[in-house]
């Protein structure tokens, strides 16, 4: 027998004695607690509202679908708090009035219009319509239309935004300012060092490519002013830098269909806009939209239609292949020192509400989102209607510095932003 075992025996015996004593004391305490408190305690009222039994994710879905309101949910919770708190004392300080005010504001936001940044006219039922500083009867684009408008009017010097289909570049284009969509996976900054923005760019060593149209069905033809502006850029590059830009005719007709398929397959975006749609009521909502009676945009509805109709694995694989073919085409063409000049949009800023009847014109910016490549919207002055026109400059992945360098060169050559003068203000009667 070891010395350790001899020492441990008395300790083990003491622990057993202490355990017996502890259990005896605990039993006595339990006896007196039962005498003092009783067996049942105070009963809380039964749950009478089914909302309180739903998972939070289901409640959120019902709020988004307008089956219930945030105010209704909060009022139900407040009533329940008042029912149970006297027994539970789990709620020590309330802010019911302020919370109800915030819930009401949340409901107003849900009713206000574009919920998923899927509309390229900035208009909602709370704040109204945002106007173009060059002609207030025209749109500013979206979803960051207010940002574009206020900067074009020289009331702000800088802004940030997000861009899943052109929400930075379209407002910049319509309002005649510069805007950049970075390469994919750069935000939130962990890959920013790949951009090498501090490295100088020699424009004379850049390869230039351009294309006038994407030929996507149901889009407007490219405005003559935009084509003329692109030709001036090509001529400037030739004269100033001795570079012959190469015109391309890349088949892009299916790019919009591919973009919509990719968006409908994205669970976070697709589920959000498809959660209340079947194929049948998508079609019904599209008809209602034509008469201004739908609370959703055509782009959201067509994207939902893709998902609600379940395009199937085989067809989705086909779209994935088409996308990869496009990526390969652009990657091979651009290399590490090429830029692609392309319209930002086929027309200057439309009149308010016109965008409802031209829903796929944003395919020019959506193409670049599909590729995931960087693109800078560059203003090229005003067209014949006194509205901004311009192009976008696209480069290969992580070659954002090429887009920005070419944009700076075109700014010097064509003047960039033009101060709005004598904007047309619509009259009211």
PDB file of N, CA and C in Angstrom, residues 43-131:
ATOM      1  N   UNK A  43     -50.121  30.976 -10.226  1.00  0.00           N
ATOM      2  CA  UNK A  43     -50.305  30.557 -11.621  1.00  0.00           C
ATOM      3  C   UNK A  43     -50.308  31.778 -12.536  1.00  0.00           C
ATOM      4  N   UNK A  44     -49.688  31.628 -13.742  1.00  0.00           N
ATOM      5  CA  UNK A  44     -49.744  32.703 -14.733  1.00  0.00           C
ATOM      6  C   UNK A  44     -50.883  32.413 -15.705  1.00  0.00           C
ATOM      7  N   UNK A  45     -51.461  33.471 -16.287  1.00  0.00           N
ATOM      8  CA  UNK A  45     -52.605  33.280 -17.194  1.00  0.00           C
ATOM      9  C   UNK A  45     -52.212  32.449 -18.411  1.00  0.00           C
ATOM     10  N   UNK A  46     -53.153  31.717 -18.989  1.00  0.00           N
ATOM     11  CA  UNK A  46     -52.858  30.933 -20.200  1.00  0.00           C
ATOM     12  C   UNK A  46     -52.598  31.846 -21.397  1.00  0.00           C
ATOM     13  N   UNK A  47     -51.876  31.344 -22.390  1.00  0.00           N
ATOM     14  CA  UNK A  47     -51.613  32.092 -23.626  1.00  0.00           C
ATOM     15  C   UNK A  47     -52.867  32.055 -24.485  1.00  0.00           C
ATOM     16  N   UNK A  48     -53.377  33.228 -24.824  1.00  0.00           N
ATOM     17  CA  UNK A  48     -54.625  33.292 -25.591  1.00  0.00           C
ATOM     18  C   UNK A  48     -54.420  33.763 -27.022  1.00  0.00           C
ATOM     19  N   UNK A  49     -53.258  34.312 -27.343  1.00  0.00           N
ATOM     20  CA  UNK A  49     -53.001  34.813 -28.704  1.00  0.00           C
ATOM     21  C   UNK A  49     -51.972  33.913 -29.381  1.00  0.00           C
ATOM     22  N   UNK A  50     -52.332  33.375 -30.538  1.00  0.00           N
ATOM     23  CA  UNK A  50     -51.463  32.425 -31.237  1.00  0.00           C
ATOM     24  C   UNK A  50     -50.164  33.062 -31.728  1.00  0.00           C
ATOM     25  N   UNK A  51     -50.155  34.378 -31.881  1.00  0.00           N
ATOM     26  CA  UNK A  51     -48.925  35.053 -32.310  1.00  0.00           C
ATOM     27  C   UNK A  51     -47.778  34.739 -31.356  1.00  0.00           C
ATOM     28  N   UNK A  52     -48.106  34.654 -30.065  1.00  0.00           N
ATOM     29  CA  UNK A  52     -47.083  34.438 -29.051  1.00  0.00           C
ATOM     30  C   UNK A  52     -46.467  33.046 -29.111  1.00  0.00           C
ATOM     31  N   UNK A  53     -47.107  32.137 -29.820  1.00  0.00           N
ATOM     32  CA  UNK A  53     -46.595  30.770 -29.930  1.00  0.00           C
ATOM     33  C   UNK A  53     -45.776  30.547 -31.199  1.00  0.00           C
ATOM     34  N   UNK A  54     -45.742  31.559 -32.067  1.00  0.00           N
ATOM     35  CA  UNK A  54     -45.033  31.404 -33.339  1.00  0.00           C
ATOM     36  C   UNK A  54     -43.534  31.619 -33.172  1.00  0.00           C
ATOM     37  N   UNK A  55     -42.703  30.910 -33.967  1.00  0.00           N
ATOM     38  CA  UNK A  55     -41.261  31.204 -33.981  1.00  0.00           C
ATOM     39  C   UNK A  55     -41.018  32.622 -34.497  1.00  0.00           C
ATOM     40  N   UNK A  56     -39.958  33.240 -34.026  1.00  0.00           N
ATOM     41  CA  UNK A  56     -39.660  34.619 -34.420  1.00  0.00           C
ATOM     42  C   UNK A  56     -39.537  34.760 -35.932  1.00  0.00           C
ATOM     43  N   UNK A  57     -38.941  33.761 -36.591  1.00  0.00           N
ATOM     44  CA  UNK A  57     -38.758  33.845 -38.041  1.00  0.00           C
ATOM     45  C   UNK A  57     -40.104  33.837 -38.766  1.00  0.00           C
ATOM     46  N   UNK A  58     -41.088  33.123 -38.199  1.00  0.00           N
ATOM     47  CA  UNK A  58     -42.424  33.086 -38.802  1.00  0.00           C
ATOM     48  C   UNK A  58     -43.145  34.411 -38.590  1.00  0.00           C
ATOM     49  N   UNK A  59     -42.964  35.015 -37.421  1.00  0.00           N
ATOM     50  CA  UNK A  59     -43.561  36.331 -37.155  1.00  0.00           C
ATOM     51  C   UNK A  59     -42.989  37.363 -38.125  1.00  0.00           C
ATOM     52  N   UNK A  60     -41.661  37.331 -38.320  1.00  0.00           N
ATOM     53  CA  UNK A  60     -41.021  38.278 -39.238  1.00  0.00           C
ATOM     54  C   UNK A  60     -41.550  38.110 -40.656  1.00  0.00           C
ATOM     55  N   UNK A  61     -41.749  36.863 -41.075  1.00  0.00           N
ATOM     56  CA  UNK A  61     -42.271  36.601 -42.416  1.00  0.00           C
ATOM     57  C   UNK A  61     -43.684  37.160 -42.566  1.00  0.00           C
ATOM     58  N   UNK A  62     -44.521  36.980 -41.536  1.00  0.00           N
ATOM     59  CA  UNK A  62     -45.893  37.487 -41.589  1.00  0.00           C
ATOM     60  C   UNK A  62     -45.911  39.011 -41.636  1.00  0.00           C
ATOM     61  N   UNK A  63     -44.969  39.640 -40.932  1.00  0.00           N
ATOM     62  CA  UNK A  63     -44.889  41.100 -40.975  1.00  0.00           C
ATOM     63  C   UNK A  63     -44.490  41.566 -42.371  1.00  0.00           C
ATOM     64  N   UNK A  64     -43.482  40.915 -42.961  1.00  0.00           N
ATOM     65  CA  UNK A  64     -43.058  41.294 -44.317  1.00  0.00           C
ATOM     66  C   UNK A  64     -44.171  41.086 -45.326  1.00  0.00           C
ATOM     67  N   UNK A  65     -44.956  40.031 -45.134  1.00  0.00           N
ATOM     68  CA  UNK A  65     -46.044  39.727 -46.066  1.00  0.00           C
ATOM     69  C   UNK A  65     -47.310  40.512 -45.769  1.00  0.00           C
ATOM     70  N   UNK A  66     -47.246  41.367 -44.728  1.00  0.00           N
ATOM     71  CA  UNK A  66     -48.368  42.227 -44.334  1.00  0.00           C
ATOM     72  C   UNK A  66     -49.568  41.434 -43.834  1.00  0.00           C
ATOM     73  N   UNK A  67     -49.332  40.198 -43.368  1.00  0.00           N
ATOM     74  CA  UNK A  67     -50.406  39.422 -42.745  1.00  0.00           C
ATOM     75  C   UNK A  67     -50.706  39.969 -41.359  1.00  0.00           C
ATOM     76  N   UNK A  68     -49.686  40.461 -40.684  1.00  0.00           N
ATOM     77  CA  UNK A  68     -49.830  41.150 -39.409  1.00  0.00           C
ATOM     78  C   UNK A  68     -48.908  42.358 -39.442  1.00  0.00           C
ATOM     79  N   UNK A  69     -49.062  43.245 -38.479  1.00  0.00           N
ATOM     80  CA  UNK A  69     -48.208  44.431 -38.420  1.00  0.00           C
ATOM     81  C   UNK A  69     -47.287  44.357 -37.211  1.00  0.00           C
ATOM     82  N   UNK A  70     -46.247  45.144 -37.256  1.00  0.00           N
ATOM     83  CA  UNK A  70     -45.332  45.228 -36.115  1.00  0.00           C
ATOM     84  C   UNK A  70     -46.062  45.739 -34.884  1.00  0.00           C
ATOM     85  N   UNK A  71     -46.974  46.684 -35.095  1.00  0.00           N
ATOM     86  CA  UNK A  71     -47.747  47.231 -33.976  1.00  0.00           C
ATOM     87  C   UNK A  71     -48.599  46.144 -33.332  1.00  0.00           C
ATOM     88  N   UNK A  72     -49.252  45.320 -34.143  1.00  0.00           N
ATOM     89  CA  UNK A  72     -50.074  44.233 -33.598  1.00  0.00           C
ATOM     90  C   UNK A  72     -49.239  43.272 -32.760  1.00  0.00           C
ATOM     91  N   UNK A  73     -48.069  42.917 -33.263  1.00  0.00           N
ATOM     92  CA  UNK A  73     -47.194  42.003 -32.523  1.00  0.00           C
ATOM     93  C   UNK A  73     -46.769  42.629 -31.204  1.00  0.00           C
ATOM     94  N   UNK A  74     -46.373  43.898 -31.259  1.00  0.00           N
ATOM     95  CA  UNK A  74     -45.905  44.560 -30.046  1.00  0.00           C
ATOM     96  C   UNK A  74     -47.033  44.726 -29.038  1.00  0.00           C
ATOM     97  N   UNK A  75     -48.215  45.109 -29.499  1.00  0.00           N
ATOM     98  CA  UNK A  75     -49.352  45.248 -28.585  1.00  0.00           C
ATOM     99  C   UNK A  75     -49.686  43.922 -27.912  1.00  0.00           C
ATOM    100  N   UNK A  76     -49.576  42.835 -28.668  1.00  0.00           N
ATOM    101  CA  UNK A  76     -49.809  41.504 -28.094  1.00  0.00           C
ATOM    102  C   UNK A  76     -48.780  41.195 -27.010  1.00  0.00           C
ATOM    103  N   UNK A  77     -47.525  41.520 -27.281  1.00  0.00           N
ATOM    104  CA  UNK A  77     -46.467  41.271 -26.295  1.00  0.00           C
ATOM    105  C   UNK A  77     -46.642  42.143 -25.054  1.00  0.00           C
ATOM    106  N   UNK A  78     -47.021  43.400 -25.261  1.00  0.00           N
ATOM    107  CA  UNK A  78     -47.229  44.300 -24.116  1.00  0.00           C
ATOM    108  C   UNK A  78     -48.355  43.783 -23.225  1.00  0.00           C
ATOM    109  N   UNK A  79     -49.447  43.345 -23.849  1.00  0.00           N
ATOM    110  CA  UNK A  79     -50.564  42.798 -23.074  1.00  0.00           C
ATOM    111  C   UNK A  79     -50.126  41.569 -22.282  1.00  0.00           C
ATOM    112  N   UNK A  80     -49.315  40.739 -22.907  1.00  0.00           N
ATOM    113  CA  UNK A  80     -48.833  39.534 -22.219  1.00  0.00           C
ATOM    114  C   UNK A  80     -47.890  39.894 -21.071  1.00  0.00           C
ATOM    115  N   UNK A  81     -47.046  40.884 -21.284  1.00  0.00           N
ATOM    116  CA  UNK A  81     -46.151  41.338 -20.211  1.00  0.00           C
ATOM    117  C   UNK A  81     -46.961  41.772 -18.996  1.00  0.00           C
ATOM    118  N   UNK A  82     -48.008  42.538 -19.245  1.00  0.00           N
ATOM    119  CA  UNK A  82     -48.845  43.018 -18.140  1.00  0.00           C
ATOM    120  C   UNK A  82     -49.568  41.870 -17.443  1.00  0.00           C
ATOM    121  N   UNK A  83     -49.893  40.826 -18.204  1.00  0.00           N
ATOM    122  CA  UNK A  83     -50.572  39.662 -17.616  1.00  0.00           C
ATOM    123  C   UNK A  83     -49.659  38.874 -16.680  1.00  0.00           C
ATOM    124  N   UNK A  84     -48.392  38.727 -17.063  1.00  0.00           N
ATOM    125  CA  UNK A  84     -47.531  37.788 -16.336  1.00  0.00           C
ATOM    126  C   UNK A  84     -46.531  38.448 -15.402  1.00  0.00           C
ATOM    127  N   UNK A  85     -46.286  39.748 -15.568  1.00  0.00           N
ATOM    128  CA  UNK A  85     -45.171  40.327 -14.822  1.00  0.00           C
ATOM    129  C   UNK A  85     -45.420  40.415 -13.330  1.00  0.00           C
ATOM    130  N   UNK A  86     -46.679  40.557 -12.916  1.00  0.00           N
ATOM    131  CA  UNK A  86     -46.945  40.596 -11.476  1.00  0.00           C
ATOM    132  C   UNK A  86     -46.535  39.296 -10.807  1.00  0.00           C
ATOM    133  N   UNK A  87     -46.642  38.195 -11.538  1.00  0.00           N
ATOM    134  CA  UNK A  87     -46.246  36.899 -10.986  1.00  0.00           C
ATOM    135  C   UNK A  87     -44.760  36.631 -11.180  1.00  0.00           C
ATOM    136  N   UNK A  88     -44.195  37.082 -12.313  1.00  0.00           N
ATOM    137  CA  UNK A  88     -42.821  36.709 -12.653  1.00  0.00           C
ATOM    138  C   UNK A  88     -41.780  37.767 -12.291  1.00  0.00           C
ATOM    139  N   UNK A  89     -42.198  39.032 -12.273  1.00  0.00           N
ATOM    140  CA  UNK A  89     -41.272  40.130 -11.998  1.00  0.00           C
ATOM    141  C   UNK A  89     -40.032  40.053 -12.900  1.00  0.00           C
ATOM    142  N   UNK A  90     -40.270  39.770 -14.186  1.00  0.00           N
ATOM    143  CA  UNK A  90     -39.164  39.633 -15.141  1.00  0.00           C
ATOM    144  C   UNK A  90     -38.944  40.898 -15.955  1.00  0.00           C
ATOM    145  N   UNK A  91     -39.819  41.879 -15.794  1.00  0.00           N
ATOM    146  CA  UNK A  91     -39.781  43.093 -16.604  1.00  0.00           C
ATOM    147  C   UNK A  91     -39.712  44.268 -15.640  1.00  0.00           C
ATOM    148  N   UNK A  92     -38.572  44.947 -15.605  1.00  0.00           N
ATOM    149  CA  UNK A  92     -38.370  45.943 -14.555  1.00  0.00           C
ATOM    150  C   UNK A  92     -38.583  47.378 -15.028  1.00  0.00           C
ATOM    151  N   UNK A  93     -38.485  47.628 -16.338  1.00  0.00           N
ATOM    152  CA  UNK A  93     -38.677  48.988 -16.845  1.00  0.00           C
ATOM    153  C   UNK A  93     -39.242  48.920 -18.255  1.00  0.00           C
ATOM    154  N   UNK A  94     -40.313  49.662 -18.514  1.00  0.00           N
ATOM    155  CA  UNK A  94     -40.913  49.600 -19.849  1.00  0.00           C
ATOM    156  C   UNK A  94     -40.626  50.877 -20.636  1.00  0.00           C
ATOM    157  N   UNK A  95     -40.704  50.742 -21.963  1.00  0.00           N
ATOM    158  CA  UNK A  95     -40.647  51.868 -22.907  1.00  0.00           C
ATOM    159  C   UNK A  95     -41.728  51.639 -23.954  1.00  0.00           C
ATOM    160  N   UNK A  96     -42.917  51.296 -23.467  1.00  0.00           N
ATOM    161  CA  UNK A  96     -43.991  50.869 -24.358  1.00  0.00           C
ATOM    162  C   UNK A  96     -44.355  51.937 -25.386  1.00  0.00           C
ATOM    163  N   UNK A  97     -44.480  53.181 -24.961  1.00  0.00           N
ATOM    164  CA  UNK A  97     -44.908  54.239 -25.884  1.00  0.00           C
ATOM    165  C   UNK A  97     -43.889  54.435 -27.006  1.00  0.00           C
ATOM    166  N   UNK A  98     -42.609  54.482 -26.635  1.00  0.00           N
ATOM    167  CA  UNK A  98     -41.568  54.665 -27.646  1.00  0.00           C
ATOM    168  C   UNK A  98     -41.485  53.449 -28.563  1.00  0.00           C
ATOM    169  N   UNK A  99     -41.617  52.255 -27.976  1.00  0.00           N
ATOM    170  CA  UNK A  99     -41.562  51.031 -28.783  1.00  0.00           C
ATOM    171  C   UNK A  99     -42.710  50.981 -29.784  1.00  0.00           C
ATOM    172  N   UNK A 100     -43.902  51.401 -29.360  1.00  0.00           N
ATOM    173  CA  UNK A 100     -45.052  51.424 -30.274  1.00  0.00           C
ATOM    174  C   UNK A 100     -44.834  52.435 -31.394  1.00  0.00           C
ATOM    175  N   UNK A 101     -44.223  53.557 -31.059  1.00  0.00           N
ATOM    176  CA  UNK A 101     -43.911  54.554 -32.090  1.00  0.00           C
ATOM    177  C   UNK A 101     -42.941  53.971 -33.114  1.00  0.00           C
ATOM    178  N   UNK A 102     -41.911  53.269 -32.641  1.00  0.00           N
ATOM    179  CA  UNK A 102     -40.932  52.658 -33.545  1.00  0.00           C
ATOM    180  C   UNK A 102     -41.565  51.556 -34.383  1.00  0.00           C
ATOM    181  N   UNK A 103     -42.471  50.784 -33.772  1.00  0.00           N
ATOM    182  CA  UNK A 103     -43.156  49.721 -34.518  1.00  0.00           C
ATOM    183  C   UNK A 103     -44.023  50.314 -35.623  1.00  0.00           C
ATOM    184  N   UNK A 104     -44.667  51.434 -35.315  1.00  0.00           N
ATOM    185  CA  UNK A 104     -45.491  52.106 -36.330  1.00  0.00           C
ATOM    186  C   UNK A 104     -44.625  52.586 -37.490  1.00  0.00           C
ATOM    187  N   UNK A 105     -43.455  53.126 -37.173  1.00  0.00           N
ATOM    188  CA  UNK A 105     -42.533  53.574 -38.222  1.00  0.00           C
ATOM    189  C   UNK A 105     -42.063  52.396 -39.069  1.00  0.00           C
ATOM    190  N   UNK A 106     -41.816  51.255 -38.426  1.00  0.00           N
ATOM    191  CA  UNK A 106     -41.400  50.060 -39.171  1.00  0.00           C
ATOM    192  C   UNK A 106     -42.492  49.609 -40.132  1.00  0.00           C
ATOM    193  N   UNK A 107     -43.744  49.668 -39.682  1.00  0.00           N
ATOM    194  CA  UNK A 107     -44.859  49.294 -40.562  1.00  0.00           C
ATOM    195  C   UNK A 107     -44.971  50.245 -41.744  1.00  0.00           C
ATOM    196  N   UNK A 108     -44.712  51.529 -41.504  1.00  0.00           N
ATOM    197  CA  UNK A 108     -44.765  52.502 -42.597  1.00  0.00           C
ATOM    198  C   UNK A 108     -43.669  52.224 -43.617  1.00  0.00           C
ATOM    199  N   UNK A 109     -42.501  51.803 -43.141  1.00  0.00           N
ATOM    200  CA  UNK A 109     -41.415  51.458 -44.062  1.00  0.00           C
ATOM    201  C   UNK A 109     -41.785  50.265 -44.926  1.00  0.00           C
ATOM    202  N   UNK A 110     -42.448  49.287 -44.331  1.00  0.00           N
ATOM    203  CA  UNK A 110     -42.865  48.106 -45.095  1.00  0.00           C
ATOM    204  C   UNK A 110     -43.871  48.494 -46.172  1.00  0.00           C
ATOM    205  N   UNK A 111     -44.735  49.457 -45.852  1.00  0.00           N
ATOM    206  CA  UNK A 111     -45.734  49.902 -46.834  1.00  0.00           C
ATOM    207  C   UNK A 111     -45.159  50.857 -47.866  1.00  0.00           C
ATOM    208  N   UNK A 112     -43.913  51.316 -47.664  1.00  0.00           N
ATOM    209  CA  UNK A 112     -43.422  52.460 -48.427  1.00  0.00           C
ATOM    210  C   UNK A 112     -42.936  52.151 -49.821  1.00  0.00           C
ATOM    211  N   UNK A 113     -42.695  50.883 -50.162  1.00  0.00           N
ATOM    212  CA  UNK A 113     -42.253  50.627 -51.536  1.00  0.00           C
ATOM    213  C   UNK A 113     -41.163  49.596 -51.614  1.00  0.00           C
ATOM    214  N   UNK A 114     -40.137  49.908 -52.409  1.00  0.00           N
ATOM    215  CA  UNK A 114     -39.096  48.926 -52.729  1.00  0.00           C
ATOM    216  C   UNK A 114     -38.387  48.459 -51.467  1.00  0.00           C
ATOM    217  N   UNK A 115     -38.518  47.163 -51.151  1.00  0.00           N
ATOM    218  CA  UNK A 115     -38.001  46.622 -49.898  1.00  0.00           C
ATOM    219  C   UNK A 115     -36.643  45.982 -50.073  1.00  0.00           C
ATOM    220  N   UNK A 116     -36.279  45.634 -51.261  1.00  0.00           N
ATOM    221  CA  UNK A 116     -35.050  44.868 -51.458  1.00  0.00           C
ATOM    222  C   UNK A 116     -34.092  45.549 -52.428  1.00  0.00           C
ATOM    223  N   UNK A 117     -34.162  46.881 -52.525  1.00  0.00           N
ATOM    224  CA  UNK A 117     -33.280  47.620 -53.431  1.00  0.00           C
ATOM    225  C   UNK A 117     -33.415  47.116 -54.858  1.00  0.00           C
ATOM    226  N   UNK A 118     -34.664  46.752 -55.236  1.00  0.00           N
ATOM    227  CA  UNK A 118     -34.871  46.127 -56.539  1.00  0.00           C
ATOM    228  C   UNK A 118     -35.521  47.076 -57.544  1.00  0.00           C
ATOM    229  N   UNK A 119     -35.503  48.380 -57.267  1.00  0.00           N
ATOM    230  CA  UNK A 119     -36.174  49.324 -58.148  1.00  0.00           C
ATOM    231  C   UNK A 119     -35.190  50.419 -58.527  1.00  0.00           C
ATOM    232  N   UNK A 120     -35.238  50.841 -59.778  1.00  0.00           N
ATOM    233  CA  UNK A 120     -34.299  51.881 -60.176  1.00  0.00           C
ATOM    234  C   UNK A 120     -34.965  53.229 -60.402  1.00  0.00           C
ATOM    235  N   UNK A 121     -36.092  53.471 -59.722  1.00  0.00           N
ATOM    236  CA  UNK A 121     -36.592  54.831 -59.518  1.00  0.00           C
ATOM    237  C   UNK A 121     -36.765  55.022 -58.032  1.00  0.00           C
ATOM    238  N   UNK A 122     -36.249  56.130 -57.506  1.00  0.00           N
ATOM    239  CA  UNK A 122     -36.312  56.369 -56.061  1.00  0.00           C
ATOM    240  C   UNK A 122     -37.625  57.056 -55.719  1.00  0.00           C
ATOM    241  N   UNK A 123     -38.580  56.254 -55.269  1.00  0.00           N
ATOM    242  CA  UNK A 123     -39.907  56.760 -54.927  1.00  0.00           C
ATOM    243  C   UNK A 123     -40.528  55.825 -53.910  1.00  0.00           C
ATOM    244  N   UNK A 124     -41.053  56.391 -52.820  1.00  0.00           N
ATOM    245  CA  UNK A 124     -41.788  55.566 -51.866  1.00  0.00           C
ATOM    246  C   UNK A 124     -42.910  56.383 -51.248  1.00  0.00           C
ATOM    247  N   UNK A 125     -43.788  55.691 -50.522  1.00  0.00           N
ATOM    248  CA  UNK A 125     -45.010  56.318 -50.035  1.00  0.00           C
ATOM    249  C   UNK A 125     -44.794  57.172 -48.794  1.00  0.00           C
ATOM    250  N   UNK A 126     -43.632  57.092 -48.179  1.00  0.00           N
ATOM    251  CA  UNK A 126     -43.374  57.902 -46.989  1.00  0.00           C
ATOM    252  C   UNK A 126     -42.737  59.234 -47.372  1.00  0.00           C
ATOM    253  N   UNK A 127     -41.636  59.173 -48.118  1.00  0.00           N
ATOM    254  CA  UNK A 127     -40.864  60.378 -48.420  1.00  0.00           C
ATOM    255  C   UNK A 127     -41.151  60.942 -49.807  1.00  0.00           C
ATOM    256  N   UNK A 128     -41.908  60.223 -50.618  1.00  0.00           N
ATOM    257  CA  UNK A 128     -42.238  60.728 -51.939  1.00  0.00           C
ATOM    258  C   UNK A 128     -41.176  60.404 -52.972  1.00  0.00           C
ATOM    259  N   UNK A 129     -41.132  61.219 -54.017  1.00  0.00           N
ATOM    260  CA  UNK A 129     -40.282  60.961 -55.174  1.00  0.00           C
ATOM    261  C   UNK A 129     -39.051  61.858 -55.138  1.00  0.00           C
ATOM    262  N   UNK A 130     -37.904  61.286 -55.484  1.00  0.00           N
ATOM    263  CA  UNK A 130     -36.666  62.053 -55.590  1.00  0.00           C
ATOM    264  C   UNK A 130     -36.492  62.501 -57.036  1.00  0.00           C
ATOM    265  N   UNK A 131     -36.120  63.774 -57.226  1.00  0.00           N
ATOM    266  CA  UNK A 131     -36.057  64.367 -58.557  1.00  0.00           C
ATOM    267  C   UNK A 131     -34.620  64.589 -59.017  1.00  0.00           C
TER     268      UNK A 131
END
